[in-house]
Amino acid sequence: MTSRALAFYRTLIRIWAVVITLMVVTLSSAATAENISFASYQQQTTAWIKQNRVFQTDEPDNELQWNGPAEWRPATPTSKGIILVHGLGDSPWSLVDIGKRLAEQGFLVRTILLRGHGTKPADLIQADIDEWRQTLAQQVDILQKEVAHIYLGGFSTGANLVTSYAIDHPAIRGLVLYSPAFQTSQPSAWILPFITWFKPWLRKPIDGLPQQTPVRYLNTPTNGFLQFYRSSKEVQQKLNQSGFDRPALLVLTEHDSVVDVRSVLTSFTQHFSHPQSRMIWYGTAPHQDATDDRILVETDYLPEERISQFSHMGILFSPDNILYGRTGKERFCRNGQTQDIYVQCLIAPNEGIWYSDWGYQEENRIHARLTFNPYFDWQSGVMQEVLSAGE
């Protein structure tokens, strides 16, 4: 055999070795995905958080629990299950009160953690929406092995992800969407794909300023915003093409600083066609859509609660939440105001604080971010009515 022929056969053997290795890895990965349980997913994710997280308190076990995937089971066996997905820079804790209430309403409830979250903001530099989609799809597959009827819910970016998935999968019975970010309020977001590679942070981390809390990030890399932008463009396209014909609850506040709520309102009236779908709108009645009686309006100015307006995140939480409730441990004083007001907010007693969305200012009043929803019980009742229409 010539040296040239021998080299050829050696190369052929190497190629086959690579092919066989790839086949083994692929089959192994498929078997792992098929056999993994939610409990093992929880364990693996929590271990990853523990290894990579920058802890913010002297209670690391609490932080692991708050940031990891969670599950709530109803008191009796059920055929209904729902997966809840958090937003950009947030954690499964953002859905804790909604998850508990859904379990009381008869659902097997699970939350997931999107890769890049739960540890430190810099981990979002490598985040990718494809991996977020994969995590959601895998957990839907796992849940389908336990219950017959699947629902999905999400907050902000998470609402985009679950809506896109549900449009493509008719077996999903219904949606609950909190501050769905179908359209950003930032008109310059289109530039994100062009600047991410040379500007990793829109707001560079500053030594001495906190970058995260026990349950969420306070700063987000440019790539995180890019993945959010991709999720919003995708869901817009799918809604325009196909709409959504199953029951859905959309919850919005008029003064959301993140979402273009008028655009989402239009999407609801035009693309969410089920007669039992509902939109809860906190603020002034949107008169141009008064003909759609599926829109439920409640004021977001509640002076008896010292609330000037509702916030993007505040609609999620019960007033009794241990971190974000009326007497919760976490107060969001970095709220778009001056440094002087920020310092006053940090030291003021609860009765001296008013609440609003990002950027609201009023003379002689100190405003922190609103982190609880006085209408939470009523809102939960509407959620139950909407989802029951999917049974």
Short mmCIF file of C-alpha atoms in Angstrom, two decimals:
data_model
loop_
_atom_site.label_atom_id
_atom_site.label_comp_id
_atom_site.label_asym_id
_atom_site.label_seq_id
_atom_site.Cartn_x
_atom_site.Cartn_y
_atom_site.Cartn_z
CA MET A 1 0.00 0.00 0.00
CA THR A 2 1.40 3.38 -0.99
CA SER A 3 2.00 6.09 1.57
CA ARG A 4 -0.65 8.22 -0.13
CA ALA A 5 -3.23 5.43 0.15
CA LEU A 6 -2.26 4.81 3.77
CA ALA A 7 -2.72 8.49 4.58
CA PHE A 8 -6.12 8.44 2.88
CA TYR A 9 -7.32 5.47 4.94
CA ARG A 10 -6.04 7.02 8.14
CA THR A 11 -7.94 10.22 7.35
CA LEU A 12 -11.07 8.18 6.59
CA ILE A 13 -10.76 6.39 9.94
CA ARG A 14 -10.43 9.72 11.76
CA ILE A 15 -13.56 11.05 10.02
CA TRP A 16 -15.56 7.98 11.00
CA ALA A 17 -14.30 8.27 14.56
CA VAL A 18 -15.54 11.87 14.73
CA VAL A 19 -18.91 10.89 13.23
CA ILE A 20 -19.36 8.03 15.68
CA THR A 21 -18.40 10.29 18.60
CA LEU A 22 -20.94 12.91 17.53
CA MET A 23 -23.62 10.24 17.20
CA VAL A 24 -22.89 8.95 20.69
CA VAL A 25 -22.96 12.46 22.18
CA THR A 26 -26.21 13.26 20.35
CA LEU A 27 -27.90 10.06 21.46
CA SER A 28 -26.63 10.55 25.00
CA SER A 29 -27.95 14.11 25.09
CA ALA A 30 -31.32 13.01 23.73
CA ALA A 31 -31.54 10.24 26.33
CA THR A 32 -30.65 12.71 29.06
CA ALA A 33 -33.28 15.19 27.87
CA GLU A 34 -35.86 12.39 27.67
CA ASN A 35 -35.15 11.00 31.12
CA ILE A 36 -34.54 14.18 33.09
CA SER A 37 -37.17 15.06 35.69
CA PHE A 38 -38.12 18.46 37.03
CA ALA A 39 -36.54 17.48 40.36
CA SER A 40 -33.21 16.73 38.71
CA TYR A 41 -33.48 19.98 36.70
CA GLN A 42 -33.99 21.82 39.99
CA GLN A 43 -31.00 20.14 41.59
CA GLN A 44 -28.67 20.78 38.65
CA THR A 45 -29.76 24.40 38.32
CA THR A 46 -29.43 25.10 42.03
CA ALA A 47 -25.94 23.58 42.04
CA TRP A 48 -24.99 25.82 39.12
CA ILE A 49 -26.33 28.90 40.93
CA LYS A 50 -24.45 27.98 44.09
CA GLN A 51 -21.18 27.65 42.18
CA ASN A 52 -21.51 30.90 40.20
CA ARG A 53 -23.61 33.30 42.28
CA VAL A 54 -22.44 36.49 43.93
CA PHE A 55 -24.45 36.22 47.16
CA GLN A 56 -25.97 39.42 48.50
CA THR A 57 -26.89 38.46 52.06
CA ASP A 58 -25.73 36.22 54.87
CA GLU A 59 -28.61 33.86 54.03
CA PRO A 60 -27.30 31.95 50.98
CA ASP A 61 -29.85 29.15 51.37
CA ASN A 62 -32.68 31.66 50.98
CA GLU A 63 -31.05 33.18 47.92
CA LEU A 64 -30.66 29.74 46.34
CA GLN A 65 -34.32 29.00 46.97
CA TRP A 66 -35.51 32.38 45.66
CA ASN A 67 -33.45 32.24 42.46
CA GLY A 68 -33.89 28.56 41.59
CA PRO A 69 -36.74 26.83 39.76
CA ALA A 70 -39.74 26.20 42.02
CA GLU A 71 -42.78 23.96 42.09
CA TRP A 72 -46.17 24.18 43.81
CA ARG A 73 -48.62 21.30 43.78
CA PRO A 74 -52.37 21.56 44.35
CA ALA A 75 -54.00 19.89 47.34
CA THR A 76 -55.63 17.23 45.15
CA PRO A 77 -54.55 15.44 41.94
CA THR A 78 -54.94 17.54 38.83
CA SER A 79 -54.89 17.30 35.04
CA LYS A 80 -53.74 20.93 34.66
CA GLY A 81 -50.19 22.24 34.71
CA ILE A 82 -48.59 25.60 34.03
CA ILE A 83 -45.02 26.80 33.51
CA LEU A 84 -44.14 30.38 34.47
CA VAL A 85 -41.18 32.25 32.98
CA HIS A 86 -39.53 35.32 34.55
CA GLY A 87 -38.31 38.45 32.78
CA LEU A 88 -34.93 39.89 31.85
CA GLY A 89 -32.65 40.39 34.85
CA ASP A 90 -35.20 38.81 37.15
CA SER A 91 -35.63 35.42 38.81
CA PRO A 92 -38.32 32.83 39.52
CA TRP A 93 -39.06 34.76 42.73
CA SER A 94 -40.94 37.31 40.60
CA LEU A 95 -43.66 34.69 40.06
CA VAL A 96 -43.84 33.24 43.57
CA ASP A 97 -47.19 34.78 44.56
CA ILE A 98 -48.83 34.00 41.23
CA GLY A 99 -47.47 30.44 41.39
CA LYS A 100 -48.89 29.83 44.84
CA ARG A 101 -52.27 31.23 43.85
CA LEU A 102 -52.41 29.05 40.72
CA ALA A 103 -51.69 25.97 42.85
CA GLU A 104 -54.61 26.95 45.10
CA GLN A 105 -56.71 27.11 41.91
CA GLY A 106 -55.84 23.51 41.03
CA PHE A 107 -52.71 23.77 38.85
CA LEU A 108 -49.42 21.95 39.09
CA VAL A 109 -47.13 25.00 38.84
CA ARG A 110 -43.47 25.22 37.90
CA THR A 111 -41.06 28.07 37.30
CA ILE A 112 -37.85 27.89 35.30
CA LEU A 113 -34.60 29.87 35.37
CA LEU A 114 -33.37 31.39 32.12
CA ARG A 115 -29.65 30.87 31.60
CA GLY A 116 -27.53 33.85 32.65
CA HIS A 117 -29.85 34.71 35.54
CA GLY A 118 -29.68 33.94 39.24
CA THR A 119 -25.91 34.33 39.52
CA LYS A 120 -24.41 37.70 38.51
CA PRO A 121 -25.25 40.24 35.78
CA ALA A 122 -22.06 39.56 33.78
CA ASP A 123 -23.34 36.04 33.05
CA LEU A 124 -25.91 37.58 30.69
CA ILE A 125 -23.09 38.57 28.34
CA GLN A 126 -23.13 34.98 27.04
CA ALA A 127 -26.92 34.49 27.19
CA ASP A 128 -28.76 33.39 24.08
CA ILE A 129 -32.49 33.29 23.37
CA ASP A 130 -32.15 29.89 21.68
CA GLU A 131 -31.07 28.37 24.98
CA TRP A 132 -34.00 30.06 26.75
CA ARG A 133 -36.37 28.58 24.16
CA GLN A 134 -34.79 25.16 24.62
CA THR A 135 -35.24 25.25 28.40
CA LEU A 136 -38.91 26.17 28.02
CA ALA A 137 -39.54 23.46 25.44
CA GLN A 138 -37.81 20.81 27.54
CA GLN A 139 -39.84 21.68 30.63
CA VAL A 140 -43.09 21.62 28.65
CA ASP A 141 -42.17 18.11 27.48
CA ILE A 142 -41.49 17.04 31.06
CA LEU A 143 -44.73 18.53 32.37
CA GLN A 144 -46.75 16.84 29.62
CA LYS A 145 -45.77 13.49 31.07
CA GLU A 146 -47.59 14.39 34.31
CA VAL A 147 -50.66 16.36 33.25
CA ALA A 148 -52.90 16.37 30.19
CA HIS A 149 -53.55 20.10 29.88
CA ILE A 150 -50.67 22.60 29.65
CA TYR A 151 -50.84 26.35 30.18
CA LEU A 152 -48.05 28.92 30.12
CA GLY A 153 -47.40 32.23 31.85
CA GLY A 154 -44.70 34.84 31.84
CA PHE A 155 -43.55 38.28 32.89
CA SER A 156 -42.13 40.81 30.40
CA THR A 157 -39.49 38.96 28.32
CA GLY A 158 -40.85 35.70 29.74
CA ALA A 159 -44.28 36.65 28.40
CA ASN A 160 -42.76 37.05 24.94
CA LEU A 161 -41.13 33.62 25.12
CA VAL A 162 -44.27 31.75 26.21
CA THR A 163 -46.50 33.55 23.70
CA SER A 164 -44.20 32.65 20.82
CA TYR A 165 -44.11 29.03 21.97
CA ALA A 166 -47.88 28.82 22.42
CA ILE A 167 -48.59 30.23 18.96
CA ASP A 168 -46.50 27.42 17.48
CA HIS A 169 -48.02 24.72 19.73
CA PRO A 170 -51.83 24.50 19.59
CA ALA A 171 -51.87 22.04 22.50
CA ILE A 172 -51.17 24.92 24.92
CA ARG A 173 -54.57 25.67 26.47
CA GLY A 174 -54.08 29.28 27.57
CA LEU A 175 -51.75 32.07 28.66
CA VAL A 176 -51.28 34.48 31.56
CA LEU A 177 -49.06 37.42 30.58
CA TYR A 178 -47.82 40.10 32.98
CA SER A 179 -46.40 43.29 31.47
CA PRO A 180 -45.92 41.46 28.15
CA ALA A 181 -43.07 43.20 26.34
CA PHE A 182 -44.30 42.74 22.77
CA GLN A 183 -42.98 46.22 21.99
CA THR A 184 -40.30 48.12 23.92
CA SER A 185 -40.85 51.74 24.93
CA GLN A 186 -37.29 52.55 23.80
CA PRO A 187 -37.31 53.70 20.15
CA SER A 188 -33.54 53.19 19.78
CA ALA A 189 -33.67 49.46 20.62
CA TRP A 190 -33.13 48.60 16.94
CA ILE A 191 -29.46 49.55 17.31
CA LEU A 192 -28.74 46.78 19.84
CA PRO A 193 -27.62 44.13 17.29
CA PHE A 194 -25.00 46.56 15.97
CA ILE A 195 -23.40 47.68 19.24
CA THR A 196 -23.38 44.59 21.46
CA TRP A 197 -20.01 43.32 20.25
CA PHE A 198 -18.10 46.53 21.08
CA LYS A 199 -20.20 47.91 23.95
CA PRO A 200 -20.82 45.08 26.43
CA TRP A 201 -22.58 47.38 28.94
CA LEU A 202 -24.97 50.24 28.25
CA ARG A 203 -24.36 51.33 31.83
CA LYS A 204 -20.89 50.23 32.86
CA PRO A 205 -20.73 48.74 36.39
CA ILE A 206 -19.41 51.25 38.93
CA ASP A 207 -17.42 50.14 41.95
CA GLY A 208 -19.41 50.71 45.11
CA LEU A 209 -22.82 50.68 43.45
CA PRO A 210 -24.85 47.47 43.91
CA GLN A 211 -25.35 45.49 40.71
CA GLN A 212 -27.97 43.08 42.05
CA THR A 213 -30.30 42.31 44.93
CA PRO A 214 -31.06 38.94 46.55
CA VAL A 215 -33.59 38.21 43.76
CA ARG A 216 -32.83 40.31 40.67
CA TYR A 217 -30.19 42.24 38.75
CA LEU A 218 -29.92 46.01 38.94
CA ASN A 219 -27.71 46.26 35.86
CA THR A 220 -27.92 44.33 32.60
CA PRO A 221 -25.31 43.78 29.86
CA THR A 222 -26.11 44.98 26.36
CA ASN A 223 -26.48 41.38 25.20
CA GLY A 224 -29.29 40.85 27.70
CA PHE A 225 -31.23 43.71 26.14
CA LEU A 226 -30.45 42.27 22.71
CA GLN A 227 -32.04 38.93 23.63
CA PHE A 228 -35.08 40.78 24.96
CA TYR A 229 -35.28 42.73 21.68
CA ARG A 230 -35.13 39.49 19.70
CA SER A 231 -37.95 38.02 21.77
CA SER A 232 -40.15 41.06 21.13
CA LYS A 233 -39.51 41.07 17.37
CA GLU A 234 -40.29 37.36 17.17
CA VAL A 235 -43.56 37.57 19.06
CA GLN A 236 -44.69 40.62 17.07
CA GLN A 237 -44.15 38.75 13.82
CA LYS A 238 -45.99 35.65 15.01
CA LEU A 239 -48.94 37.60 16.40
CA ASN A 240 -49.25 39.57 13.16
CA GLN A 241 -49.18 36.37 11.13
CA SER A 242 -51.24 33.99 13.25
CA GLY A 243 -52.74 35.70 16.28
CA PHE A 244 -53.70 33.71 19.37
CA ASP A 245 -57.12 32.03 19.52
CA ARG A 246 -57.09 30.49 23.01
CA PRO A 247 -57.92 32.13 26.36
CA ALA A 248 -55.33 34.66 27.53
CA LEU A 249 -55.03 37.15 30.37
CA LEU A 250 -52.84 40.20 29.74
CA VAL A 251 -52.05 42.52 32.67
CA LEU A 252 -50.66 45.99 31.98
CA THR A 253 -50.13 49.27 33.73
CA GLU A 254 -50.55 52.50 31.78
CA HIS A 255 -47.34 54.00 33.17
CA ASP A 256 -45.02 51.11 32.37
CA SER A 257 -41.52 52.51 31.71
CA VAL A 258 -40.34 49.38 29.86
CA VAL A 259 -43.21 48.40 27.55
CA ASP A 260 -45.01 50.33 24.83
CA VAL A 261 -48.37 49.53 26.40
CA ARG A 262 -50.47 51.18 23.67
CA SER A 263 -48.92 48.80 21.16
CA VAL A 264 -49.68 45.82 23.40
CA LEU A 265 -53.23 47.09 23.83
CA THR A 266 -53.64 47.14 20.05
CA SER A 267 -52.18 43.62 19.82
CA PHE A 268 -54.74 42.41 22.34
CA THR A 269 -57.74 43.85 20.52
CA GLN A 270 -56.54 42.69 17.10
CA HIS A 271 -54.75 39.39 17.71
CA PHE A 272 -56.17 37.77 20.89
CA SER A 273 -59.49 36.60 19.54
CA HIS A 274 -60.94 34.32 22.22
CA PRO A 275 -64.10 35.84 23.73
CA GLN A 276 -63.05 34.87 27.26
CA SER A 277 -59.64 36.53 26.98
CA ARG A 278 -59.20 39.56 29.23
CA MET A 279 -56.88 42.50 29.59
CA ILE A 280 -56.46 44.16 32.99
CA TRP A 281 -55.43 47.78 32.50
CA TYR A 282 -54.26 49.74 35.55
CA GLY A 283 -54.58 53.45 34.87
CA THR A 284 -56.93 55.73 32.97
CA ALA A 285 -59.41 53.99 30.71
CA PRO A 286 -58.02 53.67 27.15
CA HIS A 287 -61.00 55.32 25.44
CA GLN A 288 -60.00 54.40 21.90
CA ASP A 289 -60.61 50.75 22.78
CA ALA A 290 -63.81 51.27 24.74
CA THR A 291 -65.74 49.00 22.38
CA ASP A 292 -63.82 45.94 23.58
CA ASP A 293 -65.60 44.92 26.76
CA ARG A 294 -62.89 42.36 27.49
CA ILE A 295 -60.69 45.20 28.84
CA LEU A 296 -61.05 45.65 32.60
CA VAL A 297 -59.86 48.98 34.01
CA GLU A 298 -58.79 49.90 37.54
CA THR A 299 -57.17 53.14 38.64
CA ASP A 300 -53.47 53.09 39.49
CA TYR A 301 -53.66 56.23 41.63
CA LEU A 302 -54.34 55.13 45.21
CA PRO A 303 -53.43 57.93 47.64
CA GLU A 304 -54.67 55.89 50.60
CA GLU A 305 -51.83 53.47 49.79
CA ARG A 306 -49.42 56.33 48.91
CA ILE A 307 -49.35 55.05 45.31
CA SER A 308 -49.00 57.65 42.56
CA GLN A 309 -48.90 55.10 39.72
CA PHE A 310 -48.29 51.41 39.14
CA SER A 311 -44.98 49.97 37.93
CA HIS A 312 -43.79 47.37 35.42
CA MET A 313 -42.98 44.86 38.18
CA GLY A 314 -45.51 45.82 40.87
CA ILE A 315 -48.46 43.99 39.30
CA LEU A 316 -46.84 40.64 40.17
CA PHE A 317 -46.77 40.66 43.94
CA SER A 318 -49.18 40.27 46.79
CA PRO A 319 -49.19 43.04 49.41
CA ASP A 320 -48.13 40.30 51.86
CA ASN A 321 -44.97 39.30 49.97
CA ILE A 322 -42.08 39.02 52.45
CA LEU A 323 -39.64 40.91 50.23
CA TYR A 324 -41.83 43.20 48.11
CA GLY A 325 -45.05 43.65 50.09
CA ARG A 326 -46.27 46.63 52.09
CA THR A 327 -43.81 45.82 54.87
CA GLY A 328 -41.31 43.87 52.75
CA LYS A 329 -37.55 43.85 53.27
CA GLU A 330 -36.68 45.16 49.78
CA ARG A 331 -37.25 48.83 48.93
CA PHE A 332 -36.38 50.02 45.42
CA CYS A 333 -35.05 53.51 46.00
CA ARG A 334 -33.06 53.75 42.76
CA ASN A 335 -36.07 54.92 40.82
CA GLY A 336 -34.80 57.50 38.35
CA GLN A 337 -34.71 60.37 40.81
CA THR A 338 -31.87 62.59 42.03
CA GLN A 339 -29.12 61.24 44.28
CA ASP A 340 -30.41 63.37 47.16
CA ILE A 341 -33.90 61.86 46.92
CA TYR A 342 -32.36 58.40 46.58
CA VAL A 343 -30.49 58.82 49.88
CA GLN A 344 -33.61 60.16 51.60
CA CYS A 345 -35.56 57.16 50.31
CA LEU A 346 -33.05 54.74 51.85
CA ILE A 347 -33.47 56.13 55.37
CA ALA A 348 -37.11 57.25 55.41
CA PRO A 349 -39.67 55.27 57.46
CA ASN A 350 -42.33 53.34 55.53
CA GLU A 351 -44.99 55.95 56.21
CA GLY A 352 -42.79 58.59 54.54
CA ILE A 353 -42.52 56.74 51.23
CA TRP A 354 -44.77 57.00 48.18
CA TYR A 355 -44.65 54.51 45.30
CA SER A 356 -44.54 54.79 41.51
CA ASP A 357 -43.00 53.47 38.32
CA TRP A 358 -39.44 54.34 37.26
CA GLY A 359 -38.80 58.04 36.71
CA TYR A 360 -41.89 59.53 38.38
CA GLN A 361 -41.13 62.59 40.49
CA GLU A 362 -43.27 64.90 42.55
CA GLU A 363 -42.26 67.84 44.67
CA ASN A 364 -42.09 67.19 48.42
CA ARG A 365 -42.65 63.44 48.02
CA ILE A 366 -40.13 60.62 48.03
CA HIS A 367 -41.04 57.86 45.58
CA ALA A 368 -39.71 54.31 45.64
CA ARG A 369 -40.59 51.74 42.97
CA LEU A 370 -43.98 50.13 43.57
CA THR A 371 -43.40 46.43 44.26
CA PHE A 372 -46.84 45.15 45.24
CA ASN A 373 -50.34 45.10 43.82
CA PRO A 374 -53.28 46.13 46.03
CA TYR A 375 -55.62 44.43 43.52
CA PHE A 376 -53.77 41.11 43.68
CA ASP A 377 -56.70 39.04 45.00
CA TRP A 378 -59.13 40.45 42.43
CA GLN A 379 -56.56 39.99 39.67
CA SER A 380 -56.12 36.35 40.71
CA GLY A 381 -59.85 35.82 40.41
CA VAL A 382 -59.83 37.14 36.85
CA MET A 383 -56.89 34.85 36.09
CA GLN A 384 -58.87 31.85 37.31
CA GLU A 385 -61.90 32.77 35.19
CA VAL A 386 -59.81 33.19 32.03
CA LEU A 387 -57.90 29.95 32.43
CA SER A 388 -61.05 27.97 33.24
CA ALA A 389 -62.22 28.81 29.71
CA GLY A 390 -59.39 26.64 28.39
CA GLU A 391 -60.54 23.49 30.15
#
